[in-house]
Amino acid sequence: MGISNGSSVVYMPDTARPYPTLLEFFAERFPKIPMETWVRRIAEGKVLTEEGQPVTPDTAYMPDRRLFYFREVAEEPSVPFAEAILFQNDHLLVACKPHFLPVTPSGPYVRETLLGRLQERTGNPSLSPINRIDRETAGLVLLSTNKKTRGAYQQMFMEAGRVRKTYEAVSEFVDCSGQTEWLVENRIETGEPWFRMQSCAGKVNARTRLRLVEVMGNRARFQLFPLTGKKHQLRLHLSSLGFPIVHDRLYPHLGQKSQDDYQRPLQLLSRRIEFRDPICGAGMSFESPRHLALLPPS
């Protein structure tokens, strides 16, 4: 069993009742990870302070500080598709992510991530994602290459209207009675199981404009323009209109748990991102070269 190339980060909040030691903090912060795992990681020097110093089992809790730790890698899945770098300068890197590859470490994926691949490929350990898309989704991801200017791009994505995103999806299609454009507005919250989202009553927090582009047989191509960024928003909104995305294993119904089928990727693509660069002031527009087939291969 090896360890990840990159570290994970955990923040220690300034709490009114500090933990006696770091082990107590880890036990409460990560209840699914056995205490023995943290004891072993600390003993092997896999848990470090912000200054890069290894901690000990008796190291005191340090409020408002970060710790860096390295996860173990055991039989990590290998994703057989390549990412592409579309643009890079002193502040920004724009990549096109393939289906099935997570942006950052999650679940069994530690090394095999877009971030990990690009850090190794560019030799820049300071790379950090500015926006993220689901593991199942392909398309554009922006990463900061410079710690000093990272905040400007993060702020840009947080402010409504400064970034225009266009997604593309291929969905199952029956009939739409001639309608070609929709605006879906509702409230989305965590559902059951925890990794699915659901529409519910309450104040609107999710908005998407959708446009029907073309129809062929029982499938259709849509353009989607998210006005908010809730988890699984586009998948849920298309499904709610009766047009579930092809090969979606979560919506409208939860499919049986199974290994990834690389012949059946979720037909959702982050196609285009447009914005005015907060550093140089220039208008920027990036488009994915990937293509979603309207009909399955014969």
PDB file of N, CA and C in Angstrom, residues 70-151:
ATOM      1  N   PHE A  70      -1.544  12.637   4.499  1.00  0.00           N
ATOM      2  CA  PHE A  70      -1.450  11.817   3.298  1.00  0.00           C
ATOM      3  C   PHE A  70      -2.259  10.538   3.487  1.00  0.00           C
ATOM      4  N   ARG A  71      -3.176  10.310   2.551  1.00  0.00           N
ATOM      5  CA  ARG A  71      -4.019   9.121   2.604  1.00  0.00           C
ATOM      6  C   ARG A  71      -3.317   7.937   1.957  1.00  0.00           C
ATOM      7  N   GLU A  72      -3.707   6.737   2.394  1.00  0.00           N
ATOM      8  CA  GLU A  72      -3.180   5.520   1.808  1.00  0.00           C
ATOM      9  C   GLU A  72      -3.891   5.234   0.481  1.00  0.00           C
ATOM     10  N   VAL A  73      -3.176   4.625  -0.436  1.00  0.00           N
ATOM     11  CA  VAL A  73      -3.735   4.252  -1.730  1.00  0.00           C
ATOM     12  C   VAL A  73      -3.680   2.739  -1.856  1.00  0.00           C
ATOM     13  N   ALA A  74      -4.829   2.117  -2.001  1.00  0.00           N
ATOM     14  CA  ALA A  74      -4.883   0.661  -2.145  1.00  0.00           C
ATOM     15  C   ALA A  74      -5.776   0.315  -3.325  1.00  0.00           C
ATOM     16  N   GLU A  75      -5.189  -0.250  -4.377  1.00  0.00           N
ATOM     17  CA  GLU A  75      -5.937  -0.669  -5.554  1.00  0.00           C
ATOM     18  C   GLU A  75      -6.830   0.456  -6.071  1.00  0.00           C
ATOM     19  N   GLU A  76      -6.240   1.618  -6.256  1.00  0.00           N
ATOM     20  CA  GLU A  76      -6.994   2.766  -6.749  1.00  0.00           C
ATOM     21  C   GLU A  76      -7.397   2.553  -8.199  1.00  0.00           C
ATOM     22  N   PRO A  77      -8.672   2.833  -8.546  1.00  0.00           N
ATOM     23  CA  PRO A  77      -9.106   2.667  -9.938  1.00  0.00           C
ATOM     24  C   PRO A  77      -8.310   3.572 -10.871  1.00  0.00           C
ATOM     25  N   SER A  78      -8.018   3.075 -12.056  1.00  0.00           N
ATOM     26  CA  SER A  78      -7.320   3.857 -13.067  1.00  0.00           C
ATOM     27  C   SER A  78      -8.320   4.258 -14.145  1.00  0.00           C
ATOM     28  N   VAL A  79      -8.434   5.549 -14.413  1.00  0.00           N
ATOM     29  CA  VAL A  79      -9.380   6.052 -15.413  1.00  0.00           C
ATOM     30  C   VAL A  79      -8.665   6.111 -16.767  1.00  0.00           C
ATOM     31  N   PRO A  80      -9.139   5.353 -17.772  1.00  0.00           N
ATOM     32  CA  PRO A  80      -8.403   5.221 -19.036  1.00  0.00           C
ATOM     33  C   PRO A  80      -8.675   6.330 -20.047  1.00  0.00           C
ATOM     34  N   PHE A  81      -8.873   7.548 -19.569  1.00  0.00           N
ATOM     35  CA  PHE A  81      -9.124   8.672 -20.469  1.00  0.00           C
ATOM     36  C   PHE A  81      -8.239   9.843 -20.055  1.00  0.00           C
ATOM     37  N   ALA A  82      -7.827  10.640 -21.035  1.00  0.00           N
ATOM     38  CA  ALA A  82      -6.872  11.720 -20.778  1.00  0.00           C
ATOM     39  C   ALA A  82      -7.561  13.074 -20.677  1.00  0.00           C
ATOM     40  N   GLU A  83      -6.996  13.917 -19.842  1.00  0.00           N
ATOM     41  CA  GLU A  83      -7.410  15.313 -19.772  1.00  0.00           C
ATOM     42  C   GLU A  83      -6.647  16.104 -20.831  1.00  0.00           C
ATOM     43  N   ALA A  84      -7.110  17.315 -21.115  1.00  0.00           N
ATOM     44  CA  ALA A  84      -6.418  18.192 -22.060  1.00  0.00           C
ATOM     45  C   ALA A  84      -6.270  19.576 -21.443  1.00  0.00           C
ATOM     46  N   ILE A  85      -5.104  20.180 -21.629  1.00  0.00           N
ATOM     47  CA  ILE A  85      -4.886  21.563 -21.203  1.00  0.00           C
ATOM     48  C   ILE A  85      -5.204  22.469 -22.390  1.00  0.00           C
ATOM     49  N   LEU A  86      -6.184  23.353 -22.225  1.00  0.00           N
ATOM     50  CA  LEU A  86      -6.618  24.231 -23.305  1.00  0.00           C
ATOM     51  C   LEU A  86      -5.959  25.606 -23.246  1.00  0.00           C
ATOM     52  N   PHE A  87      -5.550  26.023 -22.049  1.00  0.00           N
ATOM     53  CA  PHE A  87      -4.988  27.364 -21.874  1.00  0.00           C
ATOM     54  C   PHE A  87      -4.190  27.389 -20.582  1.00  0.00           C
ATOM     55  N   GLN A  88      -3.104  28.175 -20.580  1.00  0.00           N
ATOM     56  CA  GLN A  88      -2.315  28.318 -19.359  1.00  0.00           C
ATOM     57  C   GLN A  88      -1.524  29.618 -19.410  1.00  0.00           C
ATOM     58  N   ASN A  89      -1.584  30.388 -18.308  1.00  0.00           N
ATOM     59  CA  ASN A  89      -0.722  31.560 -18.175  1.00  0.00           C
ATOM     60  C   ASN A  89      -0.217  31.633 -16.739  1.00  0.00           C
ATOM     61  N   ASP A  90       0.237  32.794 -16.301  1.00  0.00           N
ATOM     62  CA  ASP A  90       0.821  32.915 -14.961  1.00  0.00           C
ATOM     63  C   ASP A  90      -0.217  32.845 -13.846  1.00  0.00           C
ATOM     64  N   HIS A  91      -1.496  32.892 -14.192  1.00  0.00           N
ATOM     65  CA  HIS A  91      -2.536  32.932 -13.169  1.00  0.00           C
ATOM     66  C   HIS A  91      -3.560  31.810 -13.294  1.00  0.00           C
ATOM     67  N   LEU A  92      -3.732  31.288 -14.491  1.00  0.00           N
ATOM     68  CA  LEU A  92      -4.879  30.423 -14.768  1.00  0.00           C
ATOM     69  C   LEU A  92      -4.502  29.263 -15.674  1.00  0.00           C
ATOM     70  N   LEU A  93      -5.121  28.118 -15.403  1.00  0.00           N
ATOM     71  CA  LEU A  93      -5.023  26.964 -16.295  1.00  0.00           C
ATOM     72  C   LEU A  93      -6.439  26.482 -16.573  1.00  0.00           C
ATOM     73  N   VAL A  94      -6.744  26.259 -17.843  1.00  0.00           N
ATOM     74  CA  VAL A  94      -8.063  25.755 -18.231  1.00  0.00           C
ATOM     75  C   VAL A  94      -7.882  24.356 -18.794  1.00  0.00           C
ATOM     76  N   ALA A  95      -8.565  23.390 -18.192  1.00  0.00           N
ATOM     77  CA  ALA A  95      -8.444  21.995 -18.606  1.00  0.00           C
ATOM     78  C   ALA A  95      -9.800  21.461 -19.031  1.00  0.00           C
ATOM     79  N   CYS A  96      -9.764  20.436 -19.871  1.00  0.00           N
ATOM     80  CA  CYS A  96     -10.977  19.715 -20.242  1.00  0.00           C
ATOM     81  C   CYS A  96     -10.882  18.323 -19.632  1.00  0.00           C
ATOM     82  N   LYS A  97     -11.764  18.046 -18.700  1.00  0.00           N
ATOM     83  CA  LYS A  97     -11.743  16.799 -17.937  1.00  0.00           C
ATOM     84  C   LYS A  97     -12.542  15.709 -18.657  1.00  0.00           C
ATOM     85  N   PRO A  98     -12.031  14.479 -18.671  1.00  0.00           N
ATOM     86  CA  PRO A  98     -12.821  13.386 -19.235  1.00  0.00           C
ATOM     87  C   PRO A  98     -13.878  12.896 -18.252  1.00  0.00           C
ATOM     88  N   HIS A  99     -14.851  12.156 -18.769  1.00  0.00           N
ATOM     89  CA  HIS A  99     -15.806  11.494 -17.892  1.00  0.00           C
ATOM     90  C   HIS A  99     -15.065  10.542 -16.941  1.00  0.00           C
ATOM     91  N   PHE A 100     -15.654  10.320 -15.777  1.00  0.00           N
ATOM     92  CA  PHE A 100     -15.211   9.342 -14.771  1.00  0.00           C
ATOM     93  C   PHE A 100     -14.036   9.809 -13.907  1.00  0.00           C
ATOM     94  N   LEU A 101     -13.365  10.880 -14.267  1.00  0.00           N
ATOM     95  CA  LEU A 101     -12.206  11.339 -13.492  1.00  0.00           C
ATOM     96  C   LEU A 101     -12.638  12.416 -12.501  1.00  0.00           C
ATOM     97  N   PRO A 102     -12.428  12.215 -11.187  1.00  0.00           N
ATOM     98  CA  PRO A 102     -12.789  13.262 -10.224  1.00  0.00           C
ATOM     99  C   PRO A 102     -11.833  14.445 -10.320  1.00  0.00           C
ATOM    100  N   VAL A 103     -12.319  15.619  -9.938  1.00  0.00           N
ATOM    101  CA  VAL A 103     -11.474  16.811  -9.961  1.00  0.00           C
ATOM    102  C   VAL A 103     -10.460  16.768  -8.825  1.00  0.00           C
ATOM    103  N   THR A 104     -10.913  16.397  -7.624  1.00  0.00           N
ATOM    104  CA  THR A 104     -10.057  16.333  -6.438  1.00  0.00           C
ATOM    105  C   THR A 104     -10.225  14.974  -5.761  1.00  0.00           C
ATOM    106  N   PRO A 105      -9.339  14.600  -4.831  1.00  0.00           N
ATOM    107  CA  PRO A 105      -9.458  13.305  -4.160  1.00  0.00           C
ATOM    108  C   PRO A 105     -10.815  13.102  -3.499  1.00  0.00           C
ATOM    109  N   SER A 106     -11.387  11.923  -3.722  1.00  0.00           N
ATOM    110  CA  SER A 106     -12.660  11.559  -3.097  1.00  0.00           C
ATOM    111  C   SER A 106     -12.830  10.054  -3.193  1.00  0.00           C
ATOM    112  N   GLY A 107     -13.417   9.469  -2.145  1.00  0.00           N
ATOM    113  CA  GLY A 107     -13.647   8.026  -2.147  1.00  0.00           C
ATOM    114  C   GLY A 107     -12.361   7.266  -2.408  1.00  0.00           C
ATOM    115  N   PRO A 108     -12.380   6.312  -3.367  1.00  0.00           N
ATOM    116  CA  PRO A 108     -11.179   5.519  -3.643  1.00  0.00           C
ATOM    117  C   PRO A 108     -10.155   6.257  -4.496  1.00  0.00           C
ATOM    118  N   TYR A 109     -10.480   7.453  -4.951  1.00  0.00           N
ATOM    119  CA  TYR A 109      -9.588   8.192  -5.842  1.00  0.00           C
ATOM    120  C   TYR A 109      -8.710   9.153  -5.042  1.00  0.00           C
ATOM    121  N   VAL A 110      -7.413   8.913  -5.062  1.00  0.00           N
ATOM    122  CA  VAL A 110      -6.465   9.757  -4.348  1.00  0.00           C
ATOM    123  C   VAL A 110      -5.476  10.376  -5.336  1.00  0.00           C
ATOM    124  N   ARG A 111      -4.756   9.539  -6.040  1.00  0.00           N
ATOM    125  CA  ARG A 111      -3.824  10.036  -7.052  1.00  0.00           C
ATOM    126  C   ARG A 111      -4.526  10.305  -8.381  1.00  0.00           C
ATOM    127  N   GLU A 112      -5.479   9.438  -8.716  1.00  0.00           N
ATOM    128  CA  GLU A 112      -6.113   9.474 -10.028  1.00  0.00           C
ATOM    129  C   GLU A 112      -7.213  10.527 -10.051  1.00  0.00           C
ATOM    130  N   THR A 113      -6.801  11.790 -10.104  1.00  0.00           N
ATOM    131  CA  THR A 113      -7.712  12.931 -10.131  1.00  0.00           C
ATOM    132  C   THR A 113      -7.193  13.941 -11.146  1.00  0.00           C
ATOM    133  N   LEU A 114      -8.061  14.838 -11.581  1.00  0.00           N
ATOM    134  CA  LEU A 114      -7.609  15.885 -12.497  1.00  0.00           C
ATOM    135  C   LEU A 114      -6.529  16.733 -11.837  1.00  0.00           C
ATOM    136  N   LEU A 115      -6.747  17.111 -10.583  1.00  0.00           N
ATOM    137  CA  LEU A 115      -5.768  17.937  -9.878  1.00  0.00           C
ATOM    138  C   LEU A 115      -4.432  17.222  -9.766  1.00  0.00           C
ATOM    139  N   GLY A 116      -4.451  15.956  -9.346  1.00  0.00           N
ATOM    140  CA  GLY A 116      -3.215  15.205  -9.201  1.00  0.00           C
ATOM    141  C   GLY A 116      -2.462  15.056 -10.512  1.00  0.00           C
ATOM    142  N   ARG A 117      -3.192  14.741 -11.573  1.00  0.00           N
ATOM    143  CA  ARG A 117      -2.549  14.595 -12.881  1.00  0.00           C
ATOM    144  C   ARG A 117      -1.900  15.905 -13.332  1.00  0.00           C
ATOM    145  N   LEU A 118      -2.624  17.012 -13.154  1.00  0.00           N
ATOM    146  CA  LEU A 118      -2.106  18.294 -13.636  1.00  0.00           C
ATOM    147  C   LEU A 118      -0.958  18.810 -12.780  1.00  0.00           C
ATOM    148  N   GLN A 119      -1.001  18.550 -11.471  1.00  0.00           N
ATOM    149  CA  GLN A 119       0.127  18.941 -10.627  1.00  0.00           C
ATOM    150  C   GLN A 119       1.396  18.224 -11.071  1.00  0.00           C
ATOM    151  N   GLU A 120       1.269  16.950 -11.379  1.00  0.00           N
ATOM    152  CA  GLU A 120       2.432  16.184 -11.828  1.00  0.00           C
ATOM    153  C   GLU A 120       2.864  16.620 -13.226  1.00  0.00           C
ATOM    154  N   ARG A 121       1.910  16.858 -14.081  1.00  0.00           N
ATOM    155  CA  ARG A 121       2.199  17.214 -15.476  1.00  0.00           C
ATOM    156  C   ARG A 121       2.855  18.582 -15.600  1.00  0.00           C
ATOM    157  N   THR A 122       2.413  19.542 -14.780  1.00  0.00           N
ATOM    158  CA  THR A 122       2.943  20.908 -14.865  1.00  0.00           C
ATOM    159  C   THR A 122       4.084  21.166 -13.897  1.00  0.00           C
ATOM    160  N   GLY A 123       4.235  20.282 -12.901  1.00  0.00           N
ATOM    161  CA  GLY A 123       5.239  20.511 -11.876  1.00  0.00           C
ATOM    162  C   GLY A 123       4.875  21.633 -10.928  1.00  0.00           C
ATOM    163  N   ASN A 124       3.585  21.968 -10.872  1.00  0.00           N
ATOM    164  CA  ASN A 124       3.122  23.067 -10.022  1.00  0.00           C
ATOM    165  C   ASN A 124       2.246  22.524  -8.901  1.00  0.00           C
ATOM    166  N   PRO A 125       2.790  22.346  -7.686  1.00  0.00           N
ATOM    167  CA  PRO A 125       1.995  21.817  -6.571  1.00  0.00           C
ATOM    168  C   PRO A 125       0.977  22.818  -6.041  1.00  0.00           C
ATOM    169  N   SER A 126       1.059  24.083  -6.499  1.00  0.00           N
ATOM    170  CA  SER A 126       0.138  25.115  -6.021  1.00  0.00           C
ATOM    171  C   SER A 126      -1.155  25.174  -6.820  1.00  0.00           C
ATOM    172  N   LEU A 127      -1.293  24.336  -7.838  1.00  0.00           N
ATOM    173  CA  LEU A 127      -2.541  24.314  -8.608  1.00  0.00           C
ATOM    174  C   LEU A 127      -3.722  24.071  -7.676  1.00  0.00           C
ATOM    175  N   SER A 128      -4.816  24.793  -7.911  1.00  0.00           N
ATOM    176  CA  SER A 128      -6.009  24.632  -7.081  1.00  0.00           C
ATOM    177  C   SER A 128      -7.248  24.889  -7.932  1.00  0.00           C
ATOM    178  N   PRO A 129      -8.249  23.985  -7.903  1.00  0.00           N
ATOM    179  CA  PRO A 129      -9.453  24.177  -8.722  1.00  0.00           C
ATOM    180  C   PRO A 129     -10.225  25.425  -8.300  1.00  0.00           C
ATOM    181  N   ILE A 130     -10.706  26.169  -9.281  1.00  0.00           N
ATOM    182  CA  ILE A 130     -11.554  27.328  -9.025  1.00  0.00           C
ATOM    183  C   ILE A 130     -13.020  26.931  -9.130  1.00  0.00           C
ATOM    184  N   ASN A 131     -13.344  26.102 -10.101  1.00  0.00           N
ATOM    185  CA  ASN A 131     -14.689  25.535 -10.209  1.00  0.00           C
ATOM    186  C   ASN A 131     -14.565  24.019 -10.274  1.00  0.00           C
ATOM    187  N   ARG A 132     -15.638  23.326 -10.008  1.00  0.00           N
ATOM    188  CA  ARG A 132     -15.612  21.863 -10.019  1.00  0.00           C
ATOM    189  C   ARG A 132     -16.844  21.332 -10.730  1.00  0.00           C
ATOM    190  N   ILE A 133     -16.692  20.167 -11.335  1.00  0.00           N
ATOM    191  CA  ILE A 133     -17.817  19.461 -11.924  1.00  0.00           C
ATOM    192  C   ILE A 133     -17.793  18.032 -11.404  1.00  0.00           C
ATOM    193  N   ASP A 134     -18.928  17.352 -11.495  1.00  0.00           N
ATOM    194  CA  ASP A 134     -19.035  15.992 -10.981  1.00  0.00           C
ATOM    195  C   ASP A 134     -18.036  15.061 -11.665  1.00  0.00           C
ATOM    196  N   ARG A 135     -17.685  13.985 -10.985  1.00  0.00           N
ATOM    197  CA  ARG A 135     -16.797  12.972 -11.561  1.00  0.00           C
ATOM    198  C   ARG A 135     -17.378  12.416 -12.856  1.00  0.00           C
ATOM    199  N   GLU A 136     -18.702  12.237 -12.899  1.00  0.00           N
ATOM    200  CA  GLU A 136     -19.355  11.643 -14.063  1.00  0.00           C
ATOM    201  C   GLU A 136     -19.449  12.599 -15.241  1.00  0.00           C
ATOM    202  N   THR A 137     -19.287  13.896 -14.993  1.00  0.00           N
ATOM    203  CA  THR A 137     -19.431  14.920 -16.028  1.00  0.00           C
ATOM    204  C   THR A 137     -18.082  15.213 -16.672  1.00  0.00           C
ATOM    205  N   ALA A 138     -18.094  15.471 -17.979  1.00  0.00           N
ATOM    206  CA  ALA A 138     -16.874  15.867 -18.682  1.00  0.00           C
ATOM    207  C   ALA A 138     -16.910  17.365 -18.953  1.00  0.00           C
ATOM    208  N   GLY A 139     -15.736  17.926 -19.252  1.00  0.00           N
ATOM    209  CA  GLY A 139     -15.714  19.308 -19.693  1.00  0.00           C
ATOM    210  C   GLY A 139     -14.773  20.217 -18.941  1.00  0.00           C
ATOM    211  N   LEU A 140     -15.074  21.506 -18.969  1.00  0.00           N
ATOM    212  CA  LEU A 140     -14.149  22.557 -18.565  1.00  0.00           C
ATOM    213  C   LEU A 140     -14.016  22.708 -17.057  1.00  0.00           C
ATOM    214  N   VAL A 141     -12.768  22.794 -16.614  1.00  0.00           N
ATOM    215  CA  VAL A 141     -12.443  23.079 -15.219  1.00  0.00           C
ATOM    216  C   VAL A 141     -11.331  24.122 -15.215  1.00  0.00           C
ATOM    217  N   LEU A 142     -11.510  25.180 -14.430  1.00  0.00           N
ATOM    218  CA  LEU A 142     -10.497  26.223 -14.295  1.00  0.00           C
ATOM    219  C   LEU A 142      -9.712  25.995 -13.011  1.00  0.00           C
ATOM    220  N   LEU A 143      -8.391  26.158 -13.095  1.00  0.00           N
ATOM    221  CA  LEU A 143      -7.530  26.001 -11.929  1.00  0.00           C
ATOM    222  C   LEU A 143      -6.631  27.217 -11.785  1.00  0.00           C
ATOM    223  N   SER A 144      -6.445  27.640 -10.554  1.00  0.00           N
ATOM    224  CA  SER A 144      -5.521  28.735 -10.261  1.00  0.00           C
ATOM    225  C   SER A 144      -4.096  28.192 -10.253  1.00  0.00           C
ATOM    226  N   THR A 145      -3.187  28.920 -10.900  1.00  0.00           N
ATOM    227  CA  THR A 145      -1.776  28.527 -10.905  1.00  0.00           C
ATOM    228  C   THR A 145      -0.937  29.400  -9.982  1.00  0.00           C
ATOM    229  N   ASN A 146      -1.574  30.399  -9.362  1.00  0.00           N
ATOM    230  CA  ASN A 146      -0.840  31.399  -8.586  1.00  0.00           C
ATOM    231  C   ASN A 146      -1.597  31.716  -7.298  1.00  0.00           C
ATOM    232  N   LYS A 147      -0.992  31.416  -6.165  1.00  0.00           N
ATOM    233  CA  LYS A 147      -1.651  31.654  -4.880  1.00  0.00           C
ATOM    234  C   LYS A 147      -2.017  33.126  -4.681  1.00  0.00           C
ATOM    235  N   LYS A 148      -1.183  34.038  -5.195  1.00  0.00           N
ATOM    236  CA  LYS A 148      -1.387  35.463  -4.945  1.00  0.00           C
ATOM    237  C   LYS A 148      -2.633  36.005  -5.639  1.00  0.00           C
ATOM    238  N   THR A 149      -3.010  35.426  -6.767  1.00  0.00           N
ATOM    239  CA  THR A 149      -4.168  35.933  -7.512  1.00  0.00           C
ATOM    240  C   THR A 149      -5.373  35.000  -7.443  1.00  0.00           C
ATOM    241  N   ARG A 150      -5.252  33.923  -6.693  1.00  0.00           N
ATOM    242  CA  ARG A 150      -6.318  32.913  -6.632  1.00  0.00           C
ATOM    243  C   ARG A 150      -7.636  33.507  -6.147  1.00  0.00           C
ATOM    244  N   GLY A 151      -7.561  34.365  -5.139  1.00  0.00           N
ATOM    245  CA  GLY A 151      -8.775  34.920  -4.555  1.00  0.00           C
ATOM    246  C   GLY A 151      -9.613  35.701  -5.547  1.00  0.00           C
TER     247      GLY A 151
END
